[in-house]
Amino acid sequence: MTLKPNSVNVSAPGKIILSGEHAMVYGYPAVLSAIDRRLNLNLCQENDEIKIISDHPPDLAEYGIRQVTKELKVSDRQGWTAKIDSNIPPTGGMGSSAALSVAIAAALYFSTKKKLDLKEINKMAYQIETRQHRRPSGGDNTVSTYGGFLWYRKEVENLKTFSSLTLDNQMKLLIIDSGKPIESTGQMVEKVKSMMLTKPARTDKIFREIEKITRCFLQLLIGEKSYNLANLMNDNEILLEEIGVVSNRAKLLIDKIKSIGGGAKISGAGGYQAGSGIILAYHHDEAKLLNFVSQNMLKYFRVKLGCEGVKLE
Ligand code: PMV
């Protein structure tokens, strides 16, 4: 592609959460993976205003550009045209807003500093995410920045720790669409917060159970053979249902997957009145799962896990 002067192309991946969503907002660990679905951003300087070319609502991109230019002390009289092209489904749970935040931070950072500094990019992407859903754990932007598999924990606001898990994992998952949630991530996080306020002991107990499962996922990923992926997913799902982030529609689908011997869970914030976004599904005999999705005429696709983080294209 011929680049205009001052034009930069970057891409950032979407993500799934194998275990730990919602609990991670309260400092519990999570295991996340970058996936082979990416958002591409071409950013160039022209005119003197911000112009967003995208199929999605432009407000987050516009806010992101203003926020990052302020952070980088770039004159706000400079105009930027951002062309966004993404194959991360906006259904919910795949980190499309985090990938956008990361791509904007990376493109502007590169335009001004002529290099990529992942730590700085991740920090700026987190600030953009904060506007999107007030209390983010920061896991989504971190996995989109660094890629691979991550063990992630937000200890406190100013201390977020993570380790990249280097593994050659051949885990085959299907992503099934349970329908777009009516609620935003922020609303689902607030819903869980109100349970935390009214039933603190119960909610905390569920989060501690989720943490145990997250640790089993970690063991499984680093090669411990005694864990069963389908069972871990099902155990995690039950706990997510107990905190009220799974809709009846999604529960029904997940129960059917269980009944054919598979494992399934929502991934991400979920949703409770209509769809719950994506469902991760696994069966040791994948043909059974493929048969199930085609018989039920469900929208699905395969994902590759552990993919590369933000990069220049
Ligand atoms: O926005 P989503 O659907 O990818 O979910 C993010 C995961 C939560 O734990 C629900 C929120 C967070 O900030 O970690």
Short mmCIF file of C-alpha atoms and ligand atoms in Angstrom, two decimals:
data_model
loop_
_atom_site.label_atom_id
_atom_site.label_comp_id
_atom_site.label_asym_id
_atom_site.label_seq_id
_atom_site.Cartn_x
_atom_site.Cartn_y
_atom_site.Cartn_z
CA MET A 1 0.00 0.00 0.00
CA THR A 2 1.33 3.50 -0.84
CA LEU A 3 1.50 5.52 2.32
CA LYS A 4 0.82 9.23 2.43
CA PRO A 5 3.45 11.26 4.25
CA ASN A 6 2.91 11.01 8.02
CA SER A 7 0.71 7.98 7.52
CA VAL A 8 0.99 4.97 9.82
CA ASN A 9 -0.65 1.55 9.71
CA VAL A 10 -1.02 -0.54 12.84
CA SER A 11 -3.10 -3.54 13.85
CA ALA A 12 -4.17 -4.80 17.28
CA PRO A 13 -5.81 -8.13 18.16
CA GLY A 14 -9.10 -8.93 19.84
CA LYS A 15 -9.11 -11.23 22.84
CA ILE A 16 -10.94 -13.88 24.80
CA ILE A 17 -10.96 -14.41 28.55
CA LEU A 18 -10.42 -18.06 29.42
CA SER A 19 -11.21 -17.45 33.08
CA GLY A 20 -11.52 -14.58 35.53
CA GLU A 21 -13.87 -12.02 33.94
CA HIS A 22 -15.63 -9.77 36.46
CA ALA A 23 -13.52 -11.20 39.31
CA MET A 24 -10.56 -9.38 37.71
CA VAL A 25 -12.23 -6.01 38.36
CA TYR A 26 -11.80 -6.81 42.10
CA GLY A 27 -8.15 -7.82 41.98
CA TYR A 28 -8.57 -11.53 41.28
CA PRO A 29 -6.41 -13.04 38.53
CA ALA A 30 -7.50 -13.82 34.99
CA VAL A 31 -6.13 -15.78 32.05
CA LEU A 32 -6.60 -14.05 28.71
CA SER A 33 -5.51 -14.76 25.16
CA ALA A 34 -5.07 -12.60 22.07
CA ILE A 35 -6.84 -14.06 19.05
CA ASP A 36 -6.39 -14.11 15.30
CA ARG A 37 -9.00 -11.41 14.69
CA ARG A 38 -7.54 -7.91 14.33
CA LEU A 39 -8.44 -4.27 14.02
CA ASN A 40 -6.44 -2.33 11.42
CA LEU A 41 -5.95 1.40 11.71
CA ASN A 42 -4.48 3.78 9.18
CA LEU A 43 -3.80 7.16 10.70
CA CYS A 44 -2.60 10.14 8.72
CA GLN A 45 -2.24 13.82 9.28
CA GLU A 46 -4.32 15.94 6.96
CA ASN A 47 -6.65 18.92 7.20
CA ASP A 48 -7.04 20.40 10.64
CA GLU A 49 -9.81 18.30 12.09
CA ILE A 50 -10.33 14.75 13.29
CA LYS A 51 -12.04 12.54 10.73
CA ILE A 52 -13.03 8.93 11.45
CA ILE A 53 -13.78 6.52 8.62
CA SER A 54 -15.32 3.41 10.15
CA ASP A 55 -18.38 1.15 10.11
CA HIS A 56 -18.64 1.61 13.87
CA PRO A 57 -19.69 4.68 15.90
CA PRO A 58 -16.81 7.18 15.72
CA ASP A 59 -17.02 8.61 19.24
CA LEU A 60 -14.53 6.29 20.98
CA ALA A 61 -11.94 6.75 18.21
CA GLU A 62 -12.37 10.51 18.30
CA TYR A 63 -12.10 10.62 22.09
CA GLY A 64 -9.03 8.33 21.91
CA ILE A 65 -7.24 10.60 19.46
CA ARG A 66 -7.93 13.70 21.60
CA GLN A 67 -6.84 11.92 24.77
CA VAL A 68 -3.59 10.52 23.34
CA THR A 69 -2.57 13.73 21.53
CA LYS A 70 -3.04 15.55 24.83
CA GLU A 71 -0.95 12.94 26.64
CA LEU A 72 1.81 13.13 24.00
CA LYS A 73 1.58 16.94 23.98
CA VAL A 74 0.87 17.02 20.26
CA SER A 75 -0.82 20.26 19.22
CA ASP A 76 -4.58 19.74 19.17
CA ARG A 77 -4.76 21.93 16.07
CA GLN A 78 -3.29 19.05 14.05
CA GLY A 79 -5.91 17.07 12.20
CA TRP A 80 -5.95 13.30 11.93
CA THR A 81 -7.83 11.03 9.59
CA ALA A 82 -8.35 7.55 11.02
CA LYS A 83 -9.47 4.69 8.78
CA ILE A 84 -10.60 1.74 10.84
CA ASP A 85 -11.17 -1.69 9.46
CA SER A 86 -11.82 -4.57 11.83
CA ASN A 87 -12.71 -8.24 11.68
CA ILE A 88 -13.25 -8.47 15.43
CA PRO A 89 -16.98 -9.09 15.82
CA PRO A 90 -18.53 -6.24 17.81
CA THR A 91 -20.95 -8.78 19.38
CA GLY A 92 -19.51 -8.39 22.86
CA GLY A 93 -16.68 -10.09 24.66
CA MET A 94 -13.99 -9.99 21.99
CA GLY A 95 -12.24 -6.81 23.03
CA SER A 96 -13.02 -4.70 19.96
CA SER A 97 -13.00 -1.42 21.92
CA ALA A 98 -9.70 -2.33 23.62
CA ALA A 99 -8.14 -3.17 20.25
CA LEU A 100 -9.25 0.24 18.97
CA SER A 101 -7.83 2.02 22.01
CA VAL A 102 -4.52 0.17 21.67
CA ALA A 103 -4.29 0.82 17.92
CA ILE A 104 -4.93 4.56 18.37
CA ALA A 105 -2.35 4.83 21.14
CA ALA A 106 0.21 2.87 19.07
CA ALA A 107 -0.35 4.82 15.85
CA LEU A 108 -0.09 8.23 17.53
CA TYR A 109 2.89 7.13 19.61
CA PHE A 110 4.69 5.95 16.47
CA SER A 111 3.79 9.13 14.54
CA THR A 112 5.42 11.29 17.17
CA LYS A 113 8.26 9.12 18.59
CA LYS A 114 9.06 6.91 15.56
CA LYS A 115 9.07 3.79 17.72
CA LEU A 116 6.60 1.64 19.68
CA ASP A 117 6.86 1.59 23.47
CA LEU A 118 4.39 -1.08 24.61
CA LYS A 119 4.32 0.07 28.22
CA GLU A 120 3.39 3.64 27.25
CA ILE A 121 0.91 2.47 24.62
CA ASN A 122 -0.80 0.17 27.13
CA LYS A 123 -1.03 2.98 29.68
CA MET A 124 -2.66 5.36 27.19
CA ALA A 125 -5.02 2.64 25.91
CA TYR A 126 -6.11 2.01 29.50
CA GLN A 127 -7.04 5.69 29.86
CA ILE A 128 -9.22 5.46 26.75
CA GLU A 129 -10.82 2.26 28.08
CA THR A 130 -11.61 4.02 31.34
CA ARG A 131 -13.89 6.39 29.50
CA GLN A 132 -15.59 3.45 27.81
CA HIS A 133 -16.40 1.54 31.00
CA ARG A 134 -15.39 3.49 34.13
CA ARG A 135 -13.90 0.60 36.16
CA PRO A 136 -11.89 -1.50 33.69
CA SER A 137 -9.45 -4.03 35.05
CA GLY A 138 -7.09 -3.19 32.19
CA GLY A 139 -6.85 -6.83 31.10
CA ASP A 140 -8.35 -6.29 27.65
CA ASN A 141 -5.97 -3.49 26.61
CA THR A 142 -2.98 -5.33 28.10
CA VAL A 143 -3.55 -8.53 26.14
CA SER A 144 -4.23 -6.56 22.95
CA THR A 145 -0.96 -4.67 23.47
CA TYR A 146 1.32 -7.58 24.37
CA GLY A 147 -0.49 -10.47 22.64
CA GLY A 148 -0.04 -14.15 23.50
CA PHE A 149 -1.55 -15.63 26.64
CA LEU A 150 -1.52 -13.52 29.80
CA TRP A 151 -1.83 -14.17 33.48
CA TYR A 152 -3.23 -10.80 34.60
CA ARG A 153 -4.04 -9.17 37.91
CA LYS A 154 -5.04 -5.62 38.80
CA GLU A 155 -3.71 -5.32 42.36
CA VAL A 156 -4.77 -1.70 42.80
CA GLU A 157 -5.39 1.14 40.35
CA ASN A 158 -1.69 1.97 39.98
CA LEU A 159 -0.33 -1.56 40.12
CA LYS A 160 -1.37 -3.99 37.44
CA THR A 161 0.79 -7.07 37.16
CA PHE A 162 0.92 -9.60 34.36
CA SER A 163 3.08 -12.36 32.96
CA SER A 164 3.16 -13.49 29.37
CA LEU A 165 2.78 -17.24 29.18
CA THR A 166 4.98 -18.58 26.45
CA LEU A 167 3.40 -21.76 25.28
CA ASP A 168 2.73 -23.61 22.14
CA ASN A 169 -0.91 -24.26 22.76
CA GLN A 170 -2.99 -26.03 20.17
CA MET A 171 -6.27 -25.55 22.04
CA LYS A 172 -9.12 -25.52 19.51
CA LEU A 173 -12.09 -23.42 20.55
CA LEU A 174 -15.24 -22.45 18.74
CA ILE A 175 -16.77 -19.05 19.29
CA ILE A 176 -20.55 -19.14 19.17
CA ASP A 177 -22.64 -16.00 19.04
CA SER A 178 -25.32 -15.97 21.76
CA GLY A 179 -26.58 -12.58 20.55
CA LYS A 180 -25.57 -9.00 21.20
CA PRO A 181 -26.07 -7.97 24.83
CA ILE A 182 -28.42 -5.04 25.47
CA GLU A 183 -26.20 -3.96 28.35
CA SER A 184 -22.78 -2.37 27.96
CA THR A 185 -19.69 -3.75 29.71
CA GLY A 186 -19.95 -0.83 32.13
CA GLN A 187 -23.54 -1.73 33.00
CA MET A 188 -22.63 -5.38 33.59
CA VAL A 189 -19.74 -4.33 35.82
CA GLU A 190 -22.17 -2.10 37.77
CA LYS A 191 -24.62 -5.00 38.08
CA VAL A 192 -21.95 -7.15 39.69
CA LYS A 193 -20.90 -4.23 41.88
CA SER A 194 -24.42 -3.96 43.27
CA MET A 195 -24.34 -7.68 44.15
CA MET A 196 -20.99 -7.06 45.82
CA LEU A 197 -22.60 -4.27 47.88
CA THR A 198 -25.73 -6.18 48.87
CA LYS A 199 -24.18 -9.67 49.31
CA PRO A 200 -20.47 -9.10 49.90
CA ALA A 201 -19.67 -12.44 51.55
CA ARG A 202 -21.48 -14.46 48.88
CA THR A 203 -19.94 -12.50 45.99
CA ASP A 204 -16.48 -12.76 47.47
CA LYS A 205 -16.90 -16.51 47.90
CA ILE A 206 -17.86 -16.86 44.22
CA PHE A 207 -14.82 -14.80 43.17
CA ARG A 208 -12.55 -17.01 45.29
CA GLU A 209 -14.05 -20.07 43.54
CA ILE A 210 -13.43 -18.39 40.19
CA GLU A 211 -9.82 -17.78 41.20
CA LYS A 212 -9.37 -21.52 41.90
CA ILE A 213 -10.61 -22.30 38.41
CA THR A 214 -8.42 -19.60 36.87
CA ARG A 215 -5.41 -21.26 38.54
CA CYS A 216 -6.46 -24.63 37.05
CA PHE A 217 -6.61 -23.01 33.59
CA LEU A 218 -3.09 -21.76 34.17
CA GLN A 219 -1.92 -25.27 35.09
CA LEU A 220 -3.64 -26.70 32.03
CA LEU A 221 -2.02 -24.12 29.74
CA ILE A 222 1.46 -24.79 31.05
CA GLY A 223 1.03 -28.48 30.34
CA GLU A 224 -0.53 -30.10 33.42
CA LYS A 225 -2.48 -32.96 31.87
CA SER A 226 -4.79 -33.79 34.78
CA TYR A 227 -7.22 -30.95 34.07
CA ASN A 228 -10.12 -31.28 31.69
CA LEU A 229 -10.78 -28.15 29.61
CA ALA A 230 -14.50 -28.82 29.12
CA ASN A 231 -15.06 -29.34 32.86
CA LEU A 232 -13.15 -26.18 33.77
CA MET A 233 -15.21 -24.14 31.33
CA ASN A 234 -18.45 -25.58 32.72
CA ASP A 235 -17.41 -24.93 36.33
CA ASN A 236 -16.47 -21.35 35.48
CA GLU A 237 -19.78 -20.85 33.67
CA ILE A 238 -21.84 -21.94 36.71
CA LEU A 239 -20.13 -19.28 38.81
CA LEU A 240 -20.69 -16.62 36.13
CA GLU A 241 -24.37 -17.57 36.13
CA GLU A 242 -24.40 -17.12 39.91
CA ILE A 243 -23.22 -13.53 39.61
CA GLY A 244 -26.02 -12.87 37.13
CA VAL A 245 -24.10 -12.07 33.95
CA VAL A 246 -25.54 -14.82 31.73
CA SER A 247 -28.90 -14.51 29.96
CA ASN A 248 -31.44 -17.31 29.66
CA ARG A 249 -30.78 -17.49 25.94
CA ALA A 250 -27.07 -18.09 26.51
CA LYS A 251 -27.72 -20.53 29.39
CA LEU A 252 -29.91 -22.64 27.13
CA LEU A 253 -27.24 -22.86 24.47
CA ILE A 254 -24.55 -23.70 27.03
CA ASP A 255 -26.72 -26.42 28.61
CA LYS A 256 -27.18 -28.01 25.18
CA ILE A 257 -23.40 -28.01 24.62
CA LYS A 258 -22.94 -29.66 28.02
CA SER A 259 -25.55 -32.28 27.16
CA ILE A 260 -23.50 -33.43 24.15
CA GLY A 261 -20.41 -33.79 26.34
CA GLY A 262 -18.81 -30.41 25.64
CA GLY A 263 -17.73 -27.45 27.70
CA ALA A 264 -18.85 -23.83 27.28
CA LYS A 265 -18.78 -20.46 28.97
CA ILE A 266 -19.40 -16.85 28.16
CA SER A 267 -16.27 -14.74 27.76
CA GLY A 268 -16.19 -11.09 28.79
CA ALA A 269 -18.80 -8.97 30.48
CA GLY A 270 -21.79 -11.10 29.36
CA GLY A 271 -25.30 -9.77 29.18
CA TYR A 272 -28.42 -10.69 30.98
CA GLN A 273 -31.62 -9.53 29.31
CA ALA A 274 -31.02 -10.70 25.73
CA GLY A 275 -27.76 -12.15 24.39
CA SER A 276 -24.58 -12.58 26.42
CA GLY A 277 -22.13 -11.96 23.57
CA ILE A 278 -19.76 -14.71 22.63
CA ILE A 279 -19.66 -18.21 24.07
CA LEU A 280 -16.41 -20.20 24.09
CA ALA A 281 -17.11 -23.83 23.31
CA TYR A 282 -14.95 -26.93 23.36
CA HIS A 283 -15.46 -30.62 22.75
CA HIS A 284 -12.71 -33.25 22.68
CA ASP A 285 -14.49 -34.56 19.58
CA GLU A 286 -14.90 -31.29 17.62
CA ALA A 287 -17.13 -32.96 15.01
CA LYS A 288 -19.87 -33.25 17.66
CA LEU A 289 -19.73 -29.52 18.30
CA LEU A 290 -19.74 -28.69 14.58
CA ASN A 291 -22.73 -30.94 14.12
CA PHE A 292 -24.49 -29.17 17.00
CA VAL A 293 -23.89 -25.65 15.61
CA SER A 294 -25.00 -26.58 12.12
CA GLN A 295 -28.15 -28.38 13.34
CA ASN A 296 -29.08 -25.35 15.42
CA MET A 297 -28.09 -22.92 12.64
CA LEU A 298 -25.84 -20.98 15.00
CA LYS A 299 -23.33 -18.33 13.98
CA TYR A 300 -19.85 -19.52 14.92
CA PHE A 301 -16.20 -19.42 13.97
CA ARG A 302 -12.92 -20.98 15.08
CA VAL A 303 -10.27 -18.93 16.84
CA LYS A 304 -6.55 -19.31 17.05
CA LEU A 305 -5.21 -18.34 20.46
CA GLY A 306 -1.95 -16.77 21.63
CA CYS A 307 -1.63 -14.39 18.64
CA GLU A 308 0.66 -11.39 18.25
CA GLY A 309 -0.09 -8.12 20.03
CA VAL A 310 -0.16 -4.62 18.53
CA LYS A 311 2.23 -4.15 15.60
CA LEU A 312 3.09 -1.91 12.69
CA GLU A 313 1.76 -3.14 9.37
O1 PMV B 1 -15.66 -5.74 27.68
P1 PMV B 1 -15.56 -7.22 27.75
O2 PMV B 1 -16.81 -7.92 27.40
O3 PMV B 1 -14.37 -7.73 27.03
O4 PMV B 1 -15.34 -7.63 29.31
C1 PMV B 1 -14.29 -7.17 30.06
C2 PMV B 1 -14.10 -8.05 31.25
C3 PMV B 1 -14.67 -7.55 32.58
O5 PMV B 1 -13.99 -8.32 33.58
C4 PMV B 1 -16.15 -7.82 32.68
C5 PMV B 1 -14.42 -6.08 32.81
C6 PMV B 1 -12.96 -5.72 32.99
O6 PMV B 1 -12.67 -4.53 32.89
O7 PMV B 1 -12.14 -6.60 33.28
#
